[in-house]
Coordinates of C-alpha atoms (C1' of nucleotides) in Angstrom, one line a residue:
Chain A
M1 CA 90.5 67.8 150.9
S2 CA 88.4 69.4 148.3
V3 CA 86.4 68.1 145.5
L4 CA 89.3 68.7 143.2
H5 CA 91.6 66.3 145.3
H6 CA 89.0 63.6 144.9
A7 CA 88.4 64.2 141.3
L8 CA 92.3 63.6 140.9
L9 CA 92.1 60.5 142.9
G10 CA 89.3 59.3 140.9
L11 CA 91.4 59.6 137.8
L12 CA 94.5 58.0 139.4
A13 CA 92.5 55.1 140.6
R14 CA 92.0 54.1 136.9
E15 CA 95.6 54.5 136.0
P16 CA 98.8 56.4 136.8
R17 CA 99.4 59.7 134.8
T18 CA 101.5 62.7 135.0
G19 CA 100.3 66.2 136.3
Y20 CA 100.3 67.2 132.6
Q21 CA 98.1 64.5 131.5
L22 CA 95.8 65.3 134.5
S23 CA 95.4 68.7 133.7
K24 CA 94.7 68.0 129.8
V25 CA 91.8 65.9 131.1
M26 CA 90.5 68.3 133.7
V27 CA 90.7 71.5 131.6
R28 CA 88.1 69.9 129.4
Q29 CA 86.2 68.4 132.4
V30 CA 86.2 65.3 134.3
A31 CA 82.9 63.6 134.5
Y32 CA 81.5 66.5 132.6
F33 CA 80.7 68.3 135.7
W34 CA 84.2 69.5 136.9
S35 CA 87.2 71.4 135.5
A36 CA 90.6 72.9 136.6
N37 CA 93.8 74.4 135.4
H38 CA 97.1 73.2 135.6
S39 CA 98.1 76.0 138.1
Q40 CA 95.3 74.2 140.5
I41 CA 96.4 70.7 139.7
Y42 CA 100.1 70.8 140.5
P43 CA 99.8 72.2 144.2
A44 CA 96.9 69.6 144.6
L45 CA 99.1 66.9 143.5
H46 CA 101.7 68.0 146.0
R47 CA 99.4 68.0 148.7
L48 CA 97.9 64.5 148.0
E49 CA 101.5 63.3 148.0
T50 CA 102.4 64.9 151.2
A51 CA 99.1 63.2 152.8
G52 CA 100.5 59.9 151.4
Q53 CA 97.4 59.2 149.1
I54 CA 99.4 59.3 146.1
S55 CA 103.1 58.5 145.3
S56 CA 105.3 59.7 142.2
T57 CA 108.4 58.4 140.3
A58 CA 110.4 61.0 138.5
Y59 CA 111.7 60.4 134.9
D60 CA 114.2 62.6 133.1
G61 CA 111.8 64.6 131.2
P62 CA 112.0 67.5 128.6
G63 CA 112.4 71.1 129.9
P64 CA 114.0 72.3 133.2
R65 CA 112.2 69.7 135.6
D66 CA 111.7 66.1 135.8
T67 CA 108.5 64.4 134.7
K68 CA 106.6 62.8 137.5
V69 CA 104.2 60.0 137.1
F70 CA 101.4 59.7 139.9
T71 CA 100.2 56.6 141.3
I72 CA 97.3 56.2 143.9
T73 CA 98.3 54.5 147.0
A74 CA 96.1 52.1 149.2
A75 CA 95.6 54.8 151.7
G76 CA 94.4 57.3 148.7
R77 CA 91.8 54.4 147.8
D78 CA 90.5 54.5 151.0
A79 CA 90.4 58.2 151.4
L80 CA 88.4 58.2 148.3
R81 CA 85.9 55.3 149.1
A82 CA 85.5 57.2 152.4
W83 CA 84.7 60.4 150.6
L84 CA 82.1 58.6 148.2
V85 CA 79.8 57.5 151.2
R86 CA 79.9 60.7 153.2
P87 CA 76.5 62.1 153.6
T88 CA 75.3 64.2 150.6
E89 CA 74.3 67.7 150.4
I90 CA 72.6 69.3 147.4
G91 CA 74.9 72.2 146.3
A92 CA 75.0 73.1 142.7
D93 CA 73.0 76.3 143.0
R94 CA 75.0 78.8 141.1
D95 CA 73.7 79.1 137.5
E96 CA 74.2 82.5 135.8
F97 CA 71.7 82.1 133.1
V98 CA 68.9 81.7 135.5
V99 CA 69.9 84.7 137.4
R100 CA 69.8 86.5 134.0
V101 CA 66.2 85.2 133.5
F102 CA 65.3 86.6 136.8
S103 CA 65.6 90.0 135.3
L104 CA 64.1 89.1 131.8
W105 CA 61.1 91.2 132.4
L106 CA 63.4 94.3 132.0
L107 CA 63.9 93.3 128.1
D108 CA 61.5 93.9 125.5
R109 CA 60.2 90.5 123.8
T110 CA 62.8 90.5 120.9
D111 CA 65.7 90.8 123.0
A112 CA 64.3 88.2 125.5
V113 CA 63.7 85.6 122.6
H114 CA 67.0 86.3 121.1
L115 CA 68.8 85.7 124.4
V116 CA 66.9 82.4 125.3
E117 CA 67.3 81.2 121.7
E118 CA 71.3 81.7 122.0
H119 CA 71.3 79.9 125.2
R120 CA 69.4 77.0 123.7
A121 CA 71.6 76.6 120.8
L122 CA 74.7 76.2 123.3
H123 CA 73.0 73.4 125.0
A124 CA 71.8 71.8 121.7
A125 CA 75.4 71.9 120.4
R126 CA 76.7 70.4 123.9
L127 CA 74.0 67.6 123.6
A128 CA 75.0 66.9 120.0
T129 CA 78.5 66.3 121.4
Y130 CA 77.4 64.1 124.3
R131 CA 75.2 62.0 121.9
S132 CA 78.3 61.3 119.7
I133 CA 80.3 60.3 122.8
R134 CA 77.6 58.0 123.8
S135 CA 77.4 56.2 120.4
E136 CA 81.1 55.8 120.8
L137 CA 80.8 54.5 124.4
G138 CA 77.8 52.2 123.8
E139 CA 75.7 50.5 126.4
P140 CA 77.1 50.9 130.1
A141 CA 79.1 48.1 131.4
D142 CA 78.9 46.2 134.8
P143 CA 78.7 48.7 137.8
G144 CA 82.1 47.3 139.2
D145 CA 83.7 48.7 136.0
P146 CA 85.2 52.1 135.7
Q147 CA 83.6 52.4 132.2
F148 CA 80.1 52.1 134.0
A149 CA 80.8 55.1 136.0
Q150 CA 82.3 56.9 132.9
R151 CA 78.9 56.1 131.0
A152 CA 76.7 57.2 134.1
T153 CA 78.4 60.6 134.3
L154 CA 77.6 60.9 130.6
E155 CA 74.0 60.1 131.2
A156 CA 74.1 62.9 133.7
G157 CA 75.3 65.2 131.1
L158 CA 73.0 64.1 128.4
S159 CA 70.0 64.4 130.8
Y160 CA 71.0 67.8 132.0
Q161 CA 71.3 69.3 128.5
Q162 CA 67.9 67.8 127.7
H163 CA 66.4 69.6 130.8
R164 CA 68.0 72.8 129.8
I165 CA 66.7 72.6 126.3
S166 CA 63.1 71.9 127.2
W167 CA 63.2 74.8 129.8
C168 CA 64.3 77.2 127.1
D169 CA 61.4 75.8 124.9
W170 CA 59.1 76.3 127.7
L171 CA 60.3 80.1 128.2
L172 CA 60.2 80.6 124.3
E173 CA 56.6 79.3 124.2
R174 CA 55.4 81.9 126.6
L175 CA 57.7 84.8 125.3
R176 CA 56.1 84.2 121.7
A177 CA 52.6 83.9 123.0
Q178 CA 50.2 86.8 121.9
E179 CA 52.2 90.1 121.5
Chain B
M1 CA 81.1 93.4 138.2
S2 CA 80.2 89.7 139.0
V3 CA 77.0 87.6 139.0
L4 CA 76.5 88.6 142.6
H5 CA 76.4 92.1 141.7
H6 CA 73.7 91.6 139.0
A7 CA 71.7 89.4 141.4
L8 CA 71.6 92.2 143.8
L9 CA 70.4 94.7 140.9
G10 CA 67.9 92.4 139.8
L11 CA 66.4 92.2 143.3
L12 CA 66.5 96.2 143.7
A13 CA 65.0 96.7 140.4
R14 CA 61.8 95.0 141.8
E15 CA 61.8 97.2 145.1
P16 CA 64.3 99.0 147.5
R17 CA 65.6 96.9 150.2
T18 CA 68.3 97.0 153.0
G19 CA 71.2 94.9 153.0
Y20 CA 69.8 92.7 155.7
Q21 CA 66.5 92.1 153.6
L22 CA 68.7 91.2 150.5
S23 CA 70.9 88.9 152.6
K24 CA 68.0 87.3 154.0
V25 CA 66.8 86.5 150.5
M26 CA 70.2 85.4 149.0
V27 CA 71.1 83.2 151.8
R28 CA 68.0 80.9 150.6
Q29 CA 68.8 81.8 147.0
V30 CA 67.7 84.2 144.5
A31 CA 66.1 82.6 141.4
Y32 CA 66.9 79.0 143.0
F33 CA 70.2 79.1 141.6
W34 CA 72.4 81.4 143.4
S35 CA 73.1 82.2 147.0
A36 CA 75.5 84.5 149.0
N37 CA 76.2 85.5 152.7
H38 CA 75.7 88.8 154.2
S39 CA 79.7 89.2 154.6
Q40 CA 79.6 89.1 150.6
I41 CA 76.6 91.4 150.1
Y42 CA 77.7 94.3 152.3
P43 CA 81.0 95.1 150.3
A44 CA 79.2 94.3 147.1
L45 CA 76.6 97.0 147.8
H46 CA 79.3 99.5 148.7
R47 CA 80.9 98.7 145.3
L48 CA 77.4 99.2 143.6
E49 CA 76.9 102.5 145.4
T50 CA 80.5 103.8 144.6
A51 CA 79.7 102.9 140.8
G52 CA 76.5 104.7 141.0
Q53 CA 74.4 101.9 140.1
I54 CA 72.5 102.1 143.6
S55 CA 71.9 104.8 146.0
S56 CA 71.1 104.6 149.7
T57 CA 69.3 106.7 152.5
A58 CA 70.0 106.0 156.1
Y59 CA 67.8 105.8 158.9
D60 CA 68.4 105.7 162.4
G61 CA 68.3 101.8 163.0
P62 CA 68.8 99.5 166.1
G63 CA 72.3 98.6 167.1
P64 CA 75.5 100.5 166.7
R65 CA 75.0 101.5 162.9
D66 CA 72.4 103.1 160.9
T67 CA 69.9 101.1 158.7
K68 CA 70.4 101.9 155.0
V69 CA 67.8 101.5 152.3
F70 CA 69.1 100.9 148.9
T71 CA 67.4 101.9 145.6
I72 CA 68.5 101.1 142.1
T73 CA 69.4 104.2 139.8
A74 CA 68.6 104.6 136.1
A75 CA 72.4 103.8 135.5
G76 CA 72.0 100.5 137.4
R77 CA 69.0 99.5 135.5
D78 CA 70.8 100.3 132.2
A79 CA 73.9 98.4 133.6
L80 CA 71.6 95.4 134.4
R81 CA 70.0 95.3 130.9
A82 CA 73.4 95.4 129.1
W83 CA 74.4 92.6 131.3
L84 CA 71.5 90.6 130.4
V85 CA 72.0 90.9 126.6
R86 CA 75.8 90.0 126.7
P87 CA 76.7 86.8 124.8
T88 CA 75.9 83.6 127.0
E89 CA 78.4 81.0 127.8
I90 CA 77.5 77.7 129.2
G91 CA 79.4 77.4 132.7
A92 CA 77.6 75.4 135.6
D93 CA 79.9 72.5 135.2
R94 CA 80.9 71.9 139.0
D95 CA 78.6 69.2 140.4
E96 CA 80.1 67.3 143.2
F97 CA 77.8 64.4 143.3
V98 CA 78.6 63.7 139.6
V99 CA 82.2 63.5 140.5
R100 CA 81.4 61.0 143.1
V101 CA 79.7 58.9 140.7
F102 CA 82.7 58.9 138.5
S103 CA 84.4 56.8 141.2
L104 CA 81.2 54.7 141.9
W105 CA 82.6 51.6 140.6
L106 CA 85.1 51.5 143.7
L107 CA 82.1 51.0 146.1
D108 CA 80.1 47.6 146.5
R109 CA 76.5 47.4 145.2
T110 CA 74.7 48.1 148.7
D111 CA 76.8 51.1 149.2
A112 CA 76.3 52.5 145.7
V113 CA 72.7 52.0 145.8
H114 CA 72.4 53.6 149.4
L115 CA 74.4 56.7 148.1
V116 CA 72.2 57.3 145.0
E117 CA 69.1 56.5 146.9
E118 CA 70.0 59.1 149.5
H119 CA 70.8 61.7 146.9
R120 CA 67.4 61.1 145.0
A121 CA 65.7 61.6 148.2
L122 CA 67.1 65.1 148.7
H123 CA 66.2 66.1 145.1
A124 CA 62.6 64.6 145.5
A125 CA 62.1 66.8 148.7
R126 CA 63.5 69.8 147.0
L127 CA 61.1 69.0 144.2
A128 CA 58.0 68.8 146.5
T129 CA 59.0 72.2 148.1
Y130 CA 59.2 73.8 144.6
R131 CA 55.7 72.2 143.5
S132 CA 54.1 73.6 146.8
I133 CA 55.6 77.1 145.7
R134 CA 54.2 76.7 142.1
S135 CA 50.9 76.0 143.4
E136 CA 51.1 79.4 145.4
L137 CA 52.3 81.3 142.4
G138 CA 49.9 79.7 139.8
E139 CA 50.4 80.2 136.1
P140 CA 52.9 82.7 134.7
A141 CA 52.0 86.4 134.3
D142 CA 52.8 88.4 131.3
P143 CA 56.6 88.5 130.3
G144 CA 57.0 92.2 130.9
D145 CA 55.9 91.4 134.6
P146 CA 58.6 90.6 137.5
Q147 CA 56.3 87.8 138.4
F148 CA 56.7 86.2 135.0
A149 CA 60.4 86.0 135.6
Q150 CA 60.2 84.7 139.1
R151 CA 57.8 81.9 137.8
A152 CA 60.4 81.2 135.0
T153 CA 63.1 80.5 137.5
L154 CA 61.0 78.2 139.6
E155 CA 60.4 76.5 136.4
A156 CA 64.3 76.0 135.8
G157 CA 64.2 74.6 139.4
L158 CA 61.4 72.1 138.7
S159 CA 62.7 70.9 135.7
Y160 CA 66.2 70.5 137.2
Q161 CA 65.0 68.6 140.1
Q162 CA 63.0 66.2 137.7
H163 CA 66.0 65.6 135.6
R164 CA 68.2 64.9 138.7
I165 CA 65.6 62.4 139.9
S166 CA 65.2 60.6 136.7
W167 CA 69.0 60.3 136.4
C168 CA 69.2 58.8 139.7
D169 CA 66.5 56.3 138.6
W170 CA 68.7 55.5 135.5
L171 CA 71.5 54.8 137.7
L172 CA 69.4 52.6 140.3
E173 CA 67.9 50.5 137.7
R174 CA 71.3 49.5 136.3
L175 CA 72.7 49.1 139.9
R176 CA 70.0 46.9 140.8
A177 CA 70.0 44.7 137.7
Q178 CA 71.3 41.2 138.2
E179 CA 73.7 40.7 141.0
Chain C
dA1 C1' 114.3 79.5 112.1
dG2 C1' 109.8 79.4 114.3
dG3 C1' 105.6 77.3 116.1
dG4 C1' 103.4 73.8 118.6
dG5 C1' 103.3 70.3 122.1
dC6 C1' 105.5 68.5 126.2
dA7 C1' 106.2 69.4 131.1
dT8 C1' 106.4 71.8 135.5
dG9 C1' 105.9 75.3 138.4
dT10 C1' 104.8 80.4 141.1
dA11 C1' 102.2 84.9 141.8
dA12 C1' 98.7 87.7 142.0
dA13 C1' 93.8 88.7 142.2
dG14 C1' 89.0 87.5 142.4
dA15 C1' 85.0 84.8 144.4
dG16 C1' 83.1 82.6 148.2
dT17 C1' 82.8 80.5 153.1
dT18 C1' 83.3 80.8 157.9
dA19 C1' 84.3 83.2 162.0
dC20 C1' 84.7 87.2 164.7
dA21 C1' 82.5 91.6 166.5
dT22 C1' 78.9 95.0 168.2
dG23 C1' 74.6 96.4 170.1
dA24 C1' 69.5 97.6 170.4
dT25 C1' 64.6 95.8 170.8
dT26 C1' 61.1 92.1 171.3
dC27 C1' 59.5 87.9 172.7
dT28 C1' 59.2 83.9 176.2
Chain D
dA1 C1' 67.2 86.6 182.4
dG2 C1' 68.1 84.8 178.1
dA3 C1' 67.2 83.8 173.2
dA4 C1' 65.9 85.6 168.8
dT5 C1' 65.5 89.0 165.3
dC6 C1' 67.1 93.3 163.4
dA7 C1' 71.2 95.3 161.5
dT8 C1' 75.8 96.2 159.8
dG9 C1' 80.3 95.4 159.1
dT10 C1' 85.7 93.3 159.0
dA11 C1' 89.1 89.3 158.9
dA12 C1' 91.0 85.1 157.7
dC13 C1' 91.0 81.4 154.7
dT14 C1' 89.8 78.4 150.7
dC15 C1' 89.2 77.8 145.9
dT16 C1' 89.5 79.4 141.1
dT17 C1' 91.2 82.1 137.3
dT18 C1' 94.8 84.5 134.9
dA19 C1' 99.1 85.7 134.0
dC20 C1' 104.2 84.9 134.4
dA21 C1' 108.1 81.8 134.0
dT22 C1' 111.4 78.1 132.0
dG23 C1' 113.2 75.2 128.6
dC24 C1' 113.4 71.0 125.7
dC25 C1' 112.0 68.2 121.6
dC26 C1' 109.8 67.6 117.2
dC27 C1' 107.7 69.1 113.0
dT28 C1' 107.4 72.1 108.9

DNA sequence: AGGGGCATGTAAAGAGTTACATGATTCT
DNA sequence: AGAATCATGTAACTCTTTACATGCCCCT
């Protein structure tokens, strides 16, 4: 079972949802650090159901097919807990922009500055979004509460955007130093 | 052409190398934020060569096949520059650990603390490695120098690890607050 | 009448990982 | 004699993206 499967279990552990509802959440990211399309989600749900980690009840829905609401089973909860405590690895290499910066010496100063400024602006915008979400969520709840976990992932996003912005500033400072 | 292709061009823009040398570098990450296996690299090099962005000279090597040294062409350099200045997107969602934290409320305190501590230790170790590399590299060179770009990607790594560690500390502080 | 949202699926293609395969030279 | 390093490739599989496909209901 992949990260996607566990992201879905993590959502269903909070409340039952349909595949459509799950995909609406996941297209715009769960936990600010994972996304998926509906075309990936429907097969993943079928696999989870076959494995007995979720169950579904079908209602008469619009369109040619039934609407299915998925619920996590006790086995699903156990599998999710087991996945959580597996030994961690670091992962999360893969950042296209850093690969670009690796070849930044090929550009002249103006182009380089422009590139980094553009990138900084994207992260600044994202940070602003996250800050407004934070002001809605308020201070973190008790660690046993799903709200706490939600708030913690937001904090990861906030911290990440800030790191990105200050790295861009580090770069810009040096790119703009004496011609 | 994908990020991998441009990572390879970025390496070959510095100096000619064989596929084997490129894969040795890329298995352990270019720019601290991208990695690839040799099985991906060889086909990618063939595609770059067909596209005229790199050229190769074959020498009589060990084993059943020739040893090929790849050199970037003028067209390859141009393609790389064009890729650098393309409008940026943000990308870099996909962080497995944050997806785990999204379900952290399912664990009891001791397990949760253990998980985060373990993760923090990995990032602290990585930070220590990066710091020792920094002390070897010294202060950044001129932005027109490949050494500057190398140093800039290291700075991204340093900044990223620090952000990760302080996020873990934020989490641990709250997980350890009153039982 | 047409557009958007609800709702579910499949197919094809690209990107990445893991495993298979070969064989020479050098070190222990 | 065996292991490690040099050196290059292919095959099978998983994960992700993009596109195709259907059809009801509600709002304007």
